[in-house]
Structure formats: C-alpha cells, structure tokens
Tab-separated table of C-alpha atoms in Angstrom:
chain	number	residue	atom	x	y	z
I	1	ALA	CA	110.166	112.978	113.551
I	2	ARG	CA	112.981	115.032	111.803
I	3	VAL	CA	113.790	114.138	107.899
I	4	THR	CA	116.130	114.765	106.080
I	5	LEU	CA	116.233	113.695	102.170
I	6	LEU	CA	119.976	114.577	100.585
I	7	THR	CA	119.586	113.372	96.691
I	8	VAL	CA	121.412	114.793	93.555
I	9	VAL	CA	118.873	116.487	90.932
I	10	GLY	CA	118.952	118.377	88.085
I	11	CYS	CA	118.081	121.875	87.236
I	12	ASP	CA	115.103	121.440	86.113
I	13	GLU	CA	110.961	121.043	86.085
I	14	ALA	CA	110.864	118.083	87.502
I	15	ALA	CA	113.675	118.585	90.310
I	16	SER	CA	111.864	122.132	91.455
I	17	ARG	CA	108.306	119.628	91.402
I	18	LEU	CA	110.210	117.173	93.854
I	19	ARG	CA	111.030	119.943	96.108
I	20	VAL	CA	107.459	121.388	96.930
I	21	LEU	CA	106.556	117.653	97.480
I	22	LEU	CA	108.659	117.454	100.225
I	23	GLU	CA	108.110	120.675	101.706
I	24	GLN	CA	104.726	119.845	101.975
I	25	GLN	CA	105.041	116.764	103.539
I	26	GLY	CA	107.349	118.831	106.070
I	27	ILE	CA	110.816	116.754	104.727
I	28	GLU	CA	113.840	118.413	104.720
I	29	THR	CA	115.908	118.445	101.408
I	30	ARG	CA	119.491	118.824	100.533
I	31	LEU	CA	119.593	118.122	97.085
I	32	GLY	CA	122.409	118.474	95.472
I	33	GLU	CA	122.327	120.435	91.381
I	34	ASP	CA	123.862	118.664	89.160
I	35	ALA	CA	123.551	121.440	85.782
I	36	ARG	CA	124.674	118.172	83.698
I	37	LEU	CA	121.736	116.076	84.957
I	38	ARG	CA	118.405	114.872	84.148
I	39	THR	CA	116.216	114.603	87.700
I	40	ILE	CA	115.386	111.211	87.259
I	41	VAL	CA	111.465	110.558	85.922
I	42	LYS	CA	109.758	107.633	85.828
I	43	LEU	CA	106.741	107.137	83.809
I	44	ARG	CA	104.513	104.266	84.393
I	45	VAL	CA	101.943	103.276	81.678
I	46	ILE	CA	98.710	101.976	83.121
I	47	GLY	CA	95.854	99.809	81.832
I	48	ARG	CA	92.936	98.654	83.410
I	49	ALA	CA	94.413	100.384	86.642
I	50	GLN	CA	97.162	97.733	86.191
I	51	GLN	CA	100.771	98.772	85.480
I	52	LEU	CA	101.788	97.512	82.163
I	53	LEU	CA	105.223	98.515	82.118
I	54	ARG	CA	107.849	101.648	83.298
I	55	ILE	CA	110.069	103.837	81.379
I	56	ASP	CA	112.945	106.023	83.546
I	57	PHE	CA	114.287	109.004	82.189
I	58	GLU	CA	117.512	109.177	83.591
I	59	ASN	CA	121.614	110.008	83.631
I	60	GLU	CA	124.486	109.598	85.935
I	61	PRO	CA	125.346	112.360	88.114
I	62	ASP	CA	128.647	114.480	87.558
I	63	HIS	CA	131.656	113.009	89.957
I	64	GLU	CA	131.959	116.986	91.894
I	65	VAL	CA	128.166	116.599	92.502
I	66	LEU	CA	128.524	113.475	94.375
I	67	GLU	CA	131.905	115.111	96.528
I	68	GLN	CA	129.393	117.579	97.932
I	69	MET	CA	126.537	114.737	98.677
I	70	LEU	CA	129.295	113.432	100.815
I	71	ASP	CA	130.032	116.601	102.744
I	72	ASP	CA	126.646	117.219	103.112
I	73	PHE	CA	125.690	113.714	104.762
I	74	GLU	CA	128.796	114.237	107.073
I	75	ARG	CA	127.440	117.586	108.144
I	76	GLU	CA	123.507	116.163	108.667
I	77	LEU	CA	124.589	113.482	110.263
I	78	PRO	CA	124.827	114.185	114.000
I	79	MET	CA	121.310	115.890	113.783
I	80	HIS	CA	120.160	112.344	113.007
I	81	ASP	CA	118.975	109.117	114.539
I	82	VAL	CA	119.264	106.574	112.062
I	83	VAL	CA	120.133	106.421	108.168
I	84	LEU	CA	118.858	105.098	105.093
I	85	PHE	CA	120.697	104.416	101.966
I	86	SER	CA	118.038	103.138	99.343
I	87	ASP	CA	120.210	102.351	96.585
I	88	TYR	CA	118.797	102.182	93.015
I	89	GLY	CA	121.719	101.808	90.994
I	90	LYS	CA	121.610	105.463	89.706
I	91	GLY	CA	125.071	106.504	90.467
I	92	GLY	CA	123.898	108.519	93.430
I	93	LEU	CA	125.283	106.376	95.998
I	94	THR	CA	129.107	105.810	94.409
I	95	HIS	CA	130.607	106.647	97.965
I	96	ILE	CA	127.707	104.677	100.347
I	97	THR	CA	130.946	102.587	101.705
I	98	ARG	CA	132.338	105.515	103.532
I	99	MET	CA	129.157	106.785	104.641
I	100	ILE	CA	128.461	103.576	106.318
I	101	GLU	CA	131.582	103.946	108.088
I	102	THR	CA	131.516	107.202	108.824
I	103	ALA	CA	127.565	106.220	110.792
I	104	ARG	CA	128.734	103.346	112.246
I	105	ALA	CA	131.394	104.906	113.687
I	106	ALA	CA	129.279	107.836	115.230
I	107	GLY	CA	126.650	104.928	116.254
I	108	LYS	CA	124.206	105.559	114.392
I	109	PRO	CA	122.132	102.208	112.888
I	110	VAL	CA	121.825	101.802	109.170
I	111	LEU	CA	119.476	100.503	106.611
I	112	VAL	CA	120.665	99.161	102.918
I	113	ASP	CA	117.402	98.524	100.439
I	114	PRO	CA	120.332	96.906	97.950
I	115	LYS	CA	121.124	97.450	94.729
I	116	GLY	CA	122.783	94.669	92.037
I	117	SER	CA	125.510	91.760	93.173
I	118	ASP	CA	128.339	93.735	94.790
I	119	TYR	CA	127.238	93.338	98.334
I	120	ALA	CA	131.035	94.137	99.576
I	121	ARG	CA	129.788	97.923	99.343
I	122	TYR	CA	127.559	97.683	102.085
I	123	ALA	CA	129.543	96.330	104.597
I	124	GLY	CA	129.128	96.903	108.221
I	125	ALA	CA	125.332	98.256	107.787
I	126	THR	CA	122.624	97.675	110.610
I	127	VAL	CA	120.476	95.681	108.330
I	128	ILE	CA	120.119	95.247	104.822
I	129	THR	CA	117.153	94.548	103.118
I	130	PRO	CA	116.434	92.840	99.513
I	131	ASN	CA	114.035	91.126	97.638
I	132	ARG	CA	113.729	87.071	97.144
I	133	GLY	CA	115.278	88.022	93.682
I	134	GLU	CA	117.809	90.357	94.447
I	135	LEU	CA	119.521	88.055	96.947
I	136	ALA	CA	119.371	84.516	94.948
I	137	GLN	CA	121.266	87.176	92.474
I	138	VAL	CA	124.056	87.568	95.299
I	139	VAL	CA	124.224	84.127	96.995
I	140	GLY	CA	122.069	81.472	93.688
I	141	ALA	CA	119.033	80.284	94.362
I	142	TRP	CA	118.382	78.168	97.361
I	143	ASN	CA	116.264	74.651	96.972
I	144	SER	CA	115.365	74.255	100.675
I	145	GLU	CA	114.134	76.636	104.029
I	146	ALA	CA	117.601	75.914	104.885
I	147	GLN	CA	119.642	75.935	102.384
I	148	LEU	CA	118.544	79.820	102.247
I	149	VAL	CA	119.411	79.711	106.134
I	150	GLU	CA	122.849	78.625	105.365
I	151	ARG	CA	123.276	80.959	102.836
I	152	ALA	CA	121.803	84.457	103.980
I	153	GLN	CA	123.298	83.914	107.410
I	154	ALA	CA	126.735	83.347	105.737
I	155	LEU	CA	126.055	86.718	103.796
I	156	ARG	CA	125.278	88.510	106.955
I	157	ASP	CA	128.949	87.366	108.291
I	158	ARG	CA	130.781	88.065	105.739
I	159	LEU	CA	129.319	91.294	105.621
I	160	ARG	CA	129.456	92.005	108.991
I	161	VAL	CA	125.651	93.000	108.871
I	162	GLU	CA	123.995	92.905	112.357
I	163	ALA	CA	120.245	91.607	110.466
I	164	LEU	CA	119.265	90.783	106.962
I	165	LEU	CA	115.739	91.384	105.844
I	166	LEU	CA	114.229	89.456	102.989
I	167	THR	CA	111.208	90.330	101.362
I	168	ARG	CA	109.358	87.519	100.031
I	169	SER	CA	106.155	88.794	98.572
I	170	GLU	CA	102.710	86.384	99.323
I	171	ASP	CA	104.915	84.744	101.646
I	172	GLY	CA	105.657	87.307	104.003
I	173	MET	CA	109.848	88.411	105.288
I	174	THR	CA	111.695	86.064	107.293
I	175	LEU	CA	114.578	87.958	109.590
I	176	PHE	CA	117.915	86.888	109.619
I	177	ASP	CA	120.501	87.606	112.799
I	178	ASP	CA	122.816	86.171	115.415
I	179	GLY	CA	119.527	84.970	117.477
I	180	GLY	CA	119.026	83.037	114.177
I	181	SER	CA	115.982	83.061	111.789
I	182	VAL	CA	112.302	84.653	112.657
I	183	ASN	CA	109.033	84.447	109.705
I	184	GLU	CA	106.548	86.904	109.484
I	185	PRO	CA	103.615	85.859	107.356
I	186	ALA	CA	101.828	87.639	104.738
I	187	GLN	CA	99.227	90.346	105.828
I	188	THR	CA	95.706	88.528	103.774
I	189	ARG	CA	94.274	91.284	101.752
I	190	GLU	CA	94.323	91.929	98.342
I	191	VAL	CA	96.729	93.220	96.461
I	192	PHE	CA	96.486	96.321	94.177
I	193	ASP	CA	99.921	97.480	93.484
I	194	VAL	CA	103.210	96.094	94.520
I	195	THR	CA	104.544	99.617	93.573
I	196	GLY	CA	106.736	101.125	96.751
I	197	ALA	CA	105.825	97.974	98.976
I	198	GLY	CA	109.346	97.352	99.586
I	199	ASP	CA	110.672	101.070	100.563
I	200	THR	CA	107.742	100.994	102.527
I	201	VAL	CA	108.790	98.352	103.955
I	202	ILE	CA	112.274	99.592	105.099
I	203	ALA	CA	110.787	103.281	105.807
I	204	ALA	CA	108.944	102.053	108.700
I	205	MET	CA	111.741	99.442	110.017
I	206	THR	CA	113.848	102.751	109.622
I	207	ALA	CA	110.833	105.126	111.594
I	208	LEU	CA	110.781	101.976	114.396
I	209	MET	CA	114.728	102.038	114.827
I	210	ALA	CA	115.011	105.957	115.533
I	211	ALA	CA	112.262	105.066	118.148
I	212	GLY	CA	114.577	102.437	119.869
I	213	LEU	CA	112.718	99.335	118.480
I	214	THR	CA	115.367	96.546	117.708
I	215	ALA	CA	115.066	94.803	114.282
I	216	ARG	CA	113.017	92.105	115.672
I	217	GLU	CA	110.543	94.525	117.296
I	218	ALA	CA	109.914	96.428	114.420
I	219	MET	CA	109.798	93.520	111.858
I	220	PRO	CA	105.751	92.717	112.590
I	221	HIS	CA	104.953	96.541	112.340
I	222	ALA	CA	106.970	96.906	109.134
I	223	ASN	CA	105.516	93.510	107.534
I	224	ARG	CA	101.972	94.918	108.099
I	225	ALA	CA	102.990	98.210	106.317
I	226	GLY	CA	104.464	96.777	103.106
I	227	GLY	CA	100.719	95.114	103.644
I	228	ILE	CA	98.948	97.799	104.038
I	229	VAL	CA	100.698	99.463	100.979
I	230	VAL	CA	100.563	96.863	98.611
I	231	GLY	CA	96.266	97.066	98.460
I	232	LYS	CA	96.375	100.969	97.458
I	233	PHE	CA	96.775	101.847	93.899
I	234	GLY	CA	99.977	103.477	92.725
I	235	THR	CA	102.764	105.055	94.989
I	236	ALA	CA	101.504	105.292	98.127
I	237	SER	CA	102.251	105.421	102.111
I	238	VAL	CA	100.728	104.424	104.844
I	239	SER	CA	99.663	106.586	107.772
I	240	TYR	CA	100.314	106.260	111.701
I	241	ALA	CA	96.322	105.883	112.056
I	242	GLU	CA	96.505	102.999	109.510
I	243	LEU	CA	99.671	101.123	110.971
I	244	PHE	CA	98.762	101.863	114.727
I	245	GLY	CA	95.090	102.935	115.168
C-alpha cells in the first residue's frame, strides 16, 4: 500500500529524525515546515517497565502553514483510497471539516480518531473511533447498555457518520451503524502497555477499509490488532504476519 503522512513540523532535529524514521518504513511524507513551531516531542518517564508520566513539548502551528497543508491535502487526495485523521488537539487539524467534505465529495472513506467535545467538526466522516472517556465527554455518562446505544446512535445520526466505533479497553469494542450495534470482546492477553492501542485500532480499520472491507468486516481484525499491541512495551506496531499469520 502507498501511505502518505501529511502534517506540520518545525525546522529542528526532531523533524529530521521523524523524516528518517518514516522513510525507513517506506512512508511518504508531506511535512509542512513552520520555523516558529517546535516539533512535538513526547517524553515518557518509565519506572519498572511502567509509564509514570508523560511530558509534551509543543506549541501551535502558524496559520499560513496550515493553509499550505490544506492545499497539499487536496493534491494528494486523488492518489489515495482512504483518509485517516488522528486529532490530538494540537492545532494541526484546523481545517478538518473542509478536508472531510473534500474527501467525501471525492468518494473517499474518512476515518477520524476524535479529540475534545466539538464533534461537529467531524460531521460527514465515515467512521469515528472515540474511547469511553472521549464519548462520555460528548454524550454524558451512561447508566446502561441501552442508554449507551441510544446516545451513540443519536450522535451518529446528528453527525451523519456511517459508523461509530467505541473502544472500551478490557471490554473490547462496540460498533454502531445503521444495522444497530455489534460487540467484539477484548482479546485475552497480558497487558504491558496501552500506549498507541487506539491508534493501532484505527490504523488497522483504515488499511482494511482501503482494501475493500466494510467497517463491520474490519472491526474484528482491528480489535485483534489492538490486543496484540498492548502486549508489547512502549510505542509499538503490528505486522501483517502477527495479525493474519
């Protein structure tokens, strides 16, 4: 598959290192440079094989470089089958609503890993993948499965989203779509580190949907991918052989 990462970085050592790491994995890059931006670096403090805390070094990108990123997105779109937005609330997806509209108008599935409480900006996406805390921030805490289904479906309808995939840690995941809801239990394994589990799930969903699977068909494989990655220490990835071997 051809994969392209579109984002904004600073003119610093962290950006140079990022380029090298991506090139080593065969990932194409469209990295907009902002001289006033510090490439985000996450410092994880580890003790006895457990993450104790994380410190982020960051500042928000300039408006001009974000406009350039929008232009780059529109140029790259015809050469890709699916779009994945990972929103970390760092200011890099200021134009996400317009990007989603452009991608959907071109017939491309759009998957979004959301952040914050303003989900209106994700309207029209194909799939959104909040975790329990993120969904509760938007629809409020639920007291039963029936109430969860009602609120998740209401949010999905309001946003005109085809599917909402709720990741639920030890309780697996639940997919809400026009056909109702379907649950997938968590893969039983020892958990070493949950870092990147949600990222792994949506990355697997994206790759599988690019290959032609529906969200429902992709969900069990994405669940398995998440189960594999939490059994590894640190920020890890899942190989094709691990997932399908």
